[in-house]
CSV table of C-alpha atoms in Angstrom, one decimal:
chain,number,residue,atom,x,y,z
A,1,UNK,CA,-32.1,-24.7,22.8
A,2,UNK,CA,-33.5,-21.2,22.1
A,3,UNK,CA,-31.3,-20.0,25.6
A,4,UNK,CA,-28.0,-21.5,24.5
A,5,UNK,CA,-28.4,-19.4,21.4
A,6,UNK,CA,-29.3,-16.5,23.5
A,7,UNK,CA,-26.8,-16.8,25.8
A,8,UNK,CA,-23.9,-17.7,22.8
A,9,UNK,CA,-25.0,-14.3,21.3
A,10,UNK,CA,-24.9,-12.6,24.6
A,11,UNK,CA,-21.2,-13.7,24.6
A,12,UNK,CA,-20.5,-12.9,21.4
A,13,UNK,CA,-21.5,-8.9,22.2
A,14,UNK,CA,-19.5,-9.0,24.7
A,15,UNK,CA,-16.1,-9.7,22.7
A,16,UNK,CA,-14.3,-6.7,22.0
A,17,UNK,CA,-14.6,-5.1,18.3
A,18,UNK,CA,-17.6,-7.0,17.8
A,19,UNK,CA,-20.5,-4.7,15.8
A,20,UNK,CA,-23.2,-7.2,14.8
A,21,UNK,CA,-24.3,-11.1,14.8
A,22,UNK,CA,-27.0,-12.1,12.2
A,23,UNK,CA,-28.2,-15.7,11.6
A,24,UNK,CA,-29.9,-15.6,8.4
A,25,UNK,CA,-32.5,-18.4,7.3
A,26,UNK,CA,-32.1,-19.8,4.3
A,27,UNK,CA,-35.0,-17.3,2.7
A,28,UNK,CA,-33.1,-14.6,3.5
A,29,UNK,CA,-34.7,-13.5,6.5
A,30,UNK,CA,-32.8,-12.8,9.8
A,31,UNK,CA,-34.0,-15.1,12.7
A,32,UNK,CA,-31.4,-13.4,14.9
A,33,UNK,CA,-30.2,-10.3,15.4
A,34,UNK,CA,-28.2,-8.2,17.5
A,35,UNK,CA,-28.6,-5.1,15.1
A,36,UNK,CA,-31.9,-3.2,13.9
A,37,UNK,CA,-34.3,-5.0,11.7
A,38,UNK,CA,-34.0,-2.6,8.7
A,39,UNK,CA,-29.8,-2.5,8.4
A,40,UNK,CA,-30.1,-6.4,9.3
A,41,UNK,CA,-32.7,-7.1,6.4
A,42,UNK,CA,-30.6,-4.7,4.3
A,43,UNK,CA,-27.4,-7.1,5.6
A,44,UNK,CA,-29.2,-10.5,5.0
A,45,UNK,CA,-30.5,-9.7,2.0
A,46,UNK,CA,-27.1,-8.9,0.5
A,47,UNK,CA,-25.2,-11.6,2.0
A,48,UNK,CA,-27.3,-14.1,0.9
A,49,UNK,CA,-26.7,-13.0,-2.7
A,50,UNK,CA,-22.7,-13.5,-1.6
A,51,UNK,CA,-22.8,-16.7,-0.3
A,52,UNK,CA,-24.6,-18.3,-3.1
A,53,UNK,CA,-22.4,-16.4,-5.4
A,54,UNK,CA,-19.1,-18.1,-3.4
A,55,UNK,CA,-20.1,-21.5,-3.6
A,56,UNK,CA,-20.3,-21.5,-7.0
A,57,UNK,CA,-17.3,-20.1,-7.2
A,58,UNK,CA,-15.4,-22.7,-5.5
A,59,UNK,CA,-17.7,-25.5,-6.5
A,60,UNK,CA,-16.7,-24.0,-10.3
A,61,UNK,CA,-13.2,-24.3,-9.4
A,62,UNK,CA,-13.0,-27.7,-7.7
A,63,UNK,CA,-15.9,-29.8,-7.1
A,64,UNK,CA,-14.7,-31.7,-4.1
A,65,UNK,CA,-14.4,-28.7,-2.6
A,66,UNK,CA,-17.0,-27.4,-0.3
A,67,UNK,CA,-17.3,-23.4,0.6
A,68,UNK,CA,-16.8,-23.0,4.1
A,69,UNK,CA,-15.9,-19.7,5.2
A,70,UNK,CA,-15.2,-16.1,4.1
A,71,UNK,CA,-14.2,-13.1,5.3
A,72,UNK,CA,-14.1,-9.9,3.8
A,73,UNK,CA,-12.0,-7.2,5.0
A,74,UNK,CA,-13.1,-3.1,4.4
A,75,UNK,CA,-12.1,-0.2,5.9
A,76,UNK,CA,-14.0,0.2,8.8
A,77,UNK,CA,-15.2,-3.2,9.6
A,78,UNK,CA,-14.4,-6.9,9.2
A,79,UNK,CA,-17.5,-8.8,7.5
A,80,UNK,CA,-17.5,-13.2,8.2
A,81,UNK,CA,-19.4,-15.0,6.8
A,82,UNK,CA,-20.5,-18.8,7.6
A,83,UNK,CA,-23.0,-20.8,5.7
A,84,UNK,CA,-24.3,-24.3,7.0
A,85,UNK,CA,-27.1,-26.4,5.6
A,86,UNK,CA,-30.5,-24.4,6.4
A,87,UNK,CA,-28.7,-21.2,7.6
A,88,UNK,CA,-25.8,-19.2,7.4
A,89,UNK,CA,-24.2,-16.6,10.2
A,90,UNK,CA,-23.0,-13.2,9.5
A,91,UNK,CA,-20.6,-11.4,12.2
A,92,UNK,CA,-19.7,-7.9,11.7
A,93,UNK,CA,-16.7,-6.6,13.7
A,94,UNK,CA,-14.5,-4.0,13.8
A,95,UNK,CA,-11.0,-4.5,12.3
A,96,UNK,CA,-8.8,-3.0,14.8
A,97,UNK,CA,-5.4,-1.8,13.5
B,1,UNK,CA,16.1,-50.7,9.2
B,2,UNK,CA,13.6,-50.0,6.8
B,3,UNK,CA,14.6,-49.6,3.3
B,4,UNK,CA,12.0,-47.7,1.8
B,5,UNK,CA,11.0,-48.2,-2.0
B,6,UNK,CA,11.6,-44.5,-3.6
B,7,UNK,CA,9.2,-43.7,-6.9
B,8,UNK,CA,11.7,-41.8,-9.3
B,9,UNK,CA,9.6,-38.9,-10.3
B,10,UNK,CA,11.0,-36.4,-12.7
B,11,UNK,CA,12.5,-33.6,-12.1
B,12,UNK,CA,9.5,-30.3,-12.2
B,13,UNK,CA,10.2,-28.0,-15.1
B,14,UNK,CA,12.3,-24.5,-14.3
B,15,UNK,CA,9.5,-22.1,-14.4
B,16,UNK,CA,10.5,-18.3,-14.5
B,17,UNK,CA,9.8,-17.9,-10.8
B,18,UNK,CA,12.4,-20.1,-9.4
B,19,UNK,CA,14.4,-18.1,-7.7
B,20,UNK,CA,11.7,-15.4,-6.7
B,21,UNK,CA,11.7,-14.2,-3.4
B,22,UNK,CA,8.2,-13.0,-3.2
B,23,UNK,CA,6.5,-16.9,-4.6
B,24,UNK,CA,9.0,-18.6,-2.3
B,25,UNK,CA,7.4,-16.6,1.0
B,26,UNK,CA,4.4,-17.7,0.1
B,27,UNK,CA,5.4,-21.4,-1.0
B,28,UNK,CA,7.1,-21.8,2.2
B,29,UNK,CA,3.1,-21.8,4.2
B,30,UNK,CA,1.6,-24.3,1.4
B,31,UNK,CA,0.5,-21.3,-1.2
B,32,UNK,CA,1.9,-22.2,-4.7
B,33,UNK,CA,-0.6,-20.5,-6.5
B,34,UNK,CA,-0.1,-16.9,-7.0
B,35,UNK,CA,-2.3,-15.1,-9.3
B,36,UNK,CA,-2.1,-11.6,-10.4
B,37,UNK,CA,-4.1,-9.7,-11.7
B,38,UNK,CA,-4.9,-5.9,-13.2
B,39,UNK,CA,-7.6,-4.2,-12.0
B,40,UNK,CA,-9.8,-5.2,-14.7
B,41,UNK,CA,-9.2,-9.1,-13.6
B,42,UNK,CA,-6.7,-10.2,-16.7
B,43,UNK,CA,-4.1,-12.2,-15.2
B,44,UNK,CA,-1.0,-10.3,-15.4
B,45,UNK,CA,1.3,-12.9,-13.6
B,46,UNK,CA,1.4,-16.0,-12.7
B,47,UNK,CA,2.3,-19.5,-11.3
B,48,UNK,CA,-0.3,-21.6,-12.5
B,49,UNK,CA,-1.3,-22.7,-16.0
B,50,UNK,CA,-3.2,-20.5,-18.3
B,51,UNK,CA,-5.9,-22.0,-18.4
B,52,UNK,CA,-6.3,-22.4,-14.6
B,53,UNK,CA,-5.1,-19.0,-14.1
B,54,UNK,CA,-8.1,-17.2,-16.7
B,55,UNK,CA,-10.2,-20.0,-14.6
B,56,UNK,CA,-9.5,-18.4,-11.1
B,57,UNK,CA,-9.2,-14.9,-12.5
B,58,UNK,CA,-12.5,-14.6,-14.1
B,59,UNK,CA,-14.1,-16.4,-11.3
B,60,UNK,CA,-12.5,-14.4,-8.7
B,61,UNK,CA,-12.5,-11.0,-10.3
B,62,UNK,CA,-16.3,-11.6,-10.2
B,63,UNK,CA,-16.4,-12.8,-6.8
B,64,UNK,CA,-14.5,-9.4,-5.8
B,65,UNK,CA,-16.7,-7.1,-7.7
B,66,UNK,CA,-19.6,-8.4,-5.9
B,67,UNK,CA,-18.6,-8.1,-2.8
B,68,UNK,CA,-17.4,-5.2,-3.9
B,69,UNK,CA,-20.8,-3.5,-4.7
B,70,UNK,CA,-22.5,-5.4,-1.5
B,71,UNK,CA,-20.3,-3.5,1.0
B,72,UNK,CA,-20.6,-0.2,-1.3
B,73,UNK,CA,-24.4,-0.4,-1.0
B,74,UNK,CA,-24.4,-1.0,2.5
B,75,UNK,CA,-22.2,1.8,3.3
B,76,UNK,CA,-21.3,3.8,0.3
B,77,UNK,CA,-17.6,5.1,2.6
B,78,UNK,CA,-16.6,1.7,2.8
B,79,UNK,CA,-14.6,-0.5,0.5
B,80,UNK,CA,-13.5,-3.8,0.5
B,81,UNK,CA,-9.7,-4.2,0.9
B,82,UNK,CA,-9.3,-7.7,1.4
B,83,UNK,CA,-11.2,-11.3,1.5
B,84,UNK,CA,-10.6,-14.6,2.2
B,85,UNK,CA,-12.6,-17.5,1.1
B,86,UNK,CA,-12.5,-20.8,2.6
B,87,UNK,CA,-12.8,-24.4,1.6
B,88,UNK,CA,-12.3,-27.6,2.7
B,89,UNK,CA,-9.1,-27.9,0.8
B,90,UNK,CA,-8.1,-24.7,0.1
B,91,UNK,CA,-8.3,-21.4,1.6
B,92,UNK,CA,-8.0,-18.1,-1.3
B,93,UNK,CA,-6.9,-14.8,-0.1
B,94,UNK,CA,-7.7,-11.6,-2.7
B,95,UNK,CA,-6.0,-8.4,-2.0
B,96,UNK,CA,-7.9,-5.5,-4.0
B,97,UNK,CA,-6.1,-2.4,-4.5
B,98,UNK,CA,-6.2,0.1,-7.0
B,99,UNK,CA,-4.2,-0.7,-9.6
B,100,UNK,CA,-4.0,-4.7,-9.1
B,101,UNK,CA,-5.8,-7.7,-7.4
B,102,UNK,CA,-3.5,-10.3,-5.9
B,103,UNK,CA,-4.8,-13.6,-5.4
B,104,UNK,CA,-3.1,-16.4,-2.9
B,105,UNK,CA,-4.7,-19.9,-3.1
B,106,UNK,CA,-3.3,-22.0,-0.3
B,107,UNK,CA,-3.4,-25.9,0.1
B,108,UNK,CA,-4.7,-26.6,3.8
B,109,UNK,CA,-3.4,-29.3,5.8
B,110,UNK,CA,-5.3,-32.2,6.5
B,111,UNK,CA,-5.6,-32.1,10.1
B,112,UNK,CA,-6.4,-28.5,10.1
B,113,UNK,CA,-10.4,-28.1,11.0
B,114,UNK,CA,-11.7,-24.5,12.5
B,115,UNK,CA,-14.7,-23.1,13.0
């Protein structure tokens, strides 16, 4: 199973505008990477703190709801974020204009 | 032939957006609620209910300002512009600018699944 992930990841790189793929554990630590281990700890770390942060939010505003995805748009790149049950996925691209 | 049964419901309530351009482009992909909102997060406008709306703007204003300082921190040139937040049901888009935050919660179709 370990080489489907590597080879979806090898994909993923390949896609125009993509920066970075990080699948995060649910500790906080990356398990995969396609960045450097310092800015993806820095990246994990942070993100985690997000994703916990928007499914209270939308839990808080409807409980049948269930937080799914989000995305957050800056200047330079495009930040996604996707949380399952034990992990949760971080893809940074660029946002072309 | 079917006949069908029709529920008489009662007519909605004139609301002071009726006739507004700007809520009907939105209402016309499934996003009634509009929020807006000063750049402090005190709803300014609009098309909910008070109460709802102070729900959704506290709650999202916060939401914003952390993601806010998390893309700071990890690159203090950079600044988060927009976001979108997904759920099941629902999918929120917040547009930060300087002066104002507008937020757009729209109602998903049922058979629509990504991801």
């Amino acid at each position: 199973m370990s080489a489907e992930v590597e080879e979806m990841l090898k994909r993923f790189m390949g896609l125009k505008n993509i920066v970075g793929v990080i699948v995060v554990d649910y500790d906080g630590i990356p398990i995969k990477t396609t960045l450097e281990n310092q800015q993806s700890v820095h990246y994990a770390a942070h993100m985690q703190t997000l994703t916990e942060k928007a499914r209270q939010v939308i839990l808080d505003l409807d409980a049948t709801n269930e937080f799914v995805a989000m995305r957050m748009r800056t200047t330079y790149f495009e930040i996604m974020l996707m949380p399952h049950e034990n992990f949760f996925v971080v893809v940074i691209q660029n946002a072309c204009d | 032939m079917k006949r069908s049964t029709k529920l008489r419901s009662e007519a909605p309530r004139a609301k002071a957006y009726d006739g507004d351009a700007f809520v009907n482009h939105f209402a016309h992909r499934g996003a009634r609620e509009i929020i807006v909102m000063d750049s402090s997060g005190r709803p300014m406008r609009s098309t909910v209910s008070q109460r709802r709306s102070y729900a959704y703007a506290s709650h999202l204003y916060a939401l914003a300002t952390m993601a806010r300082n998390v893309v700071r921190d990890l690159d203090p040139s950079n600044d988060v512009t927009f976001m979108r937040l997904r759920a099941t049901r629902q999918e929120v888009h917040i547009s930060i600018n300087q002066d104002f935050i507008v937020v757009v919660i729209q109602r998903l179709r049922k058979h629509k699944e990504n991801h």
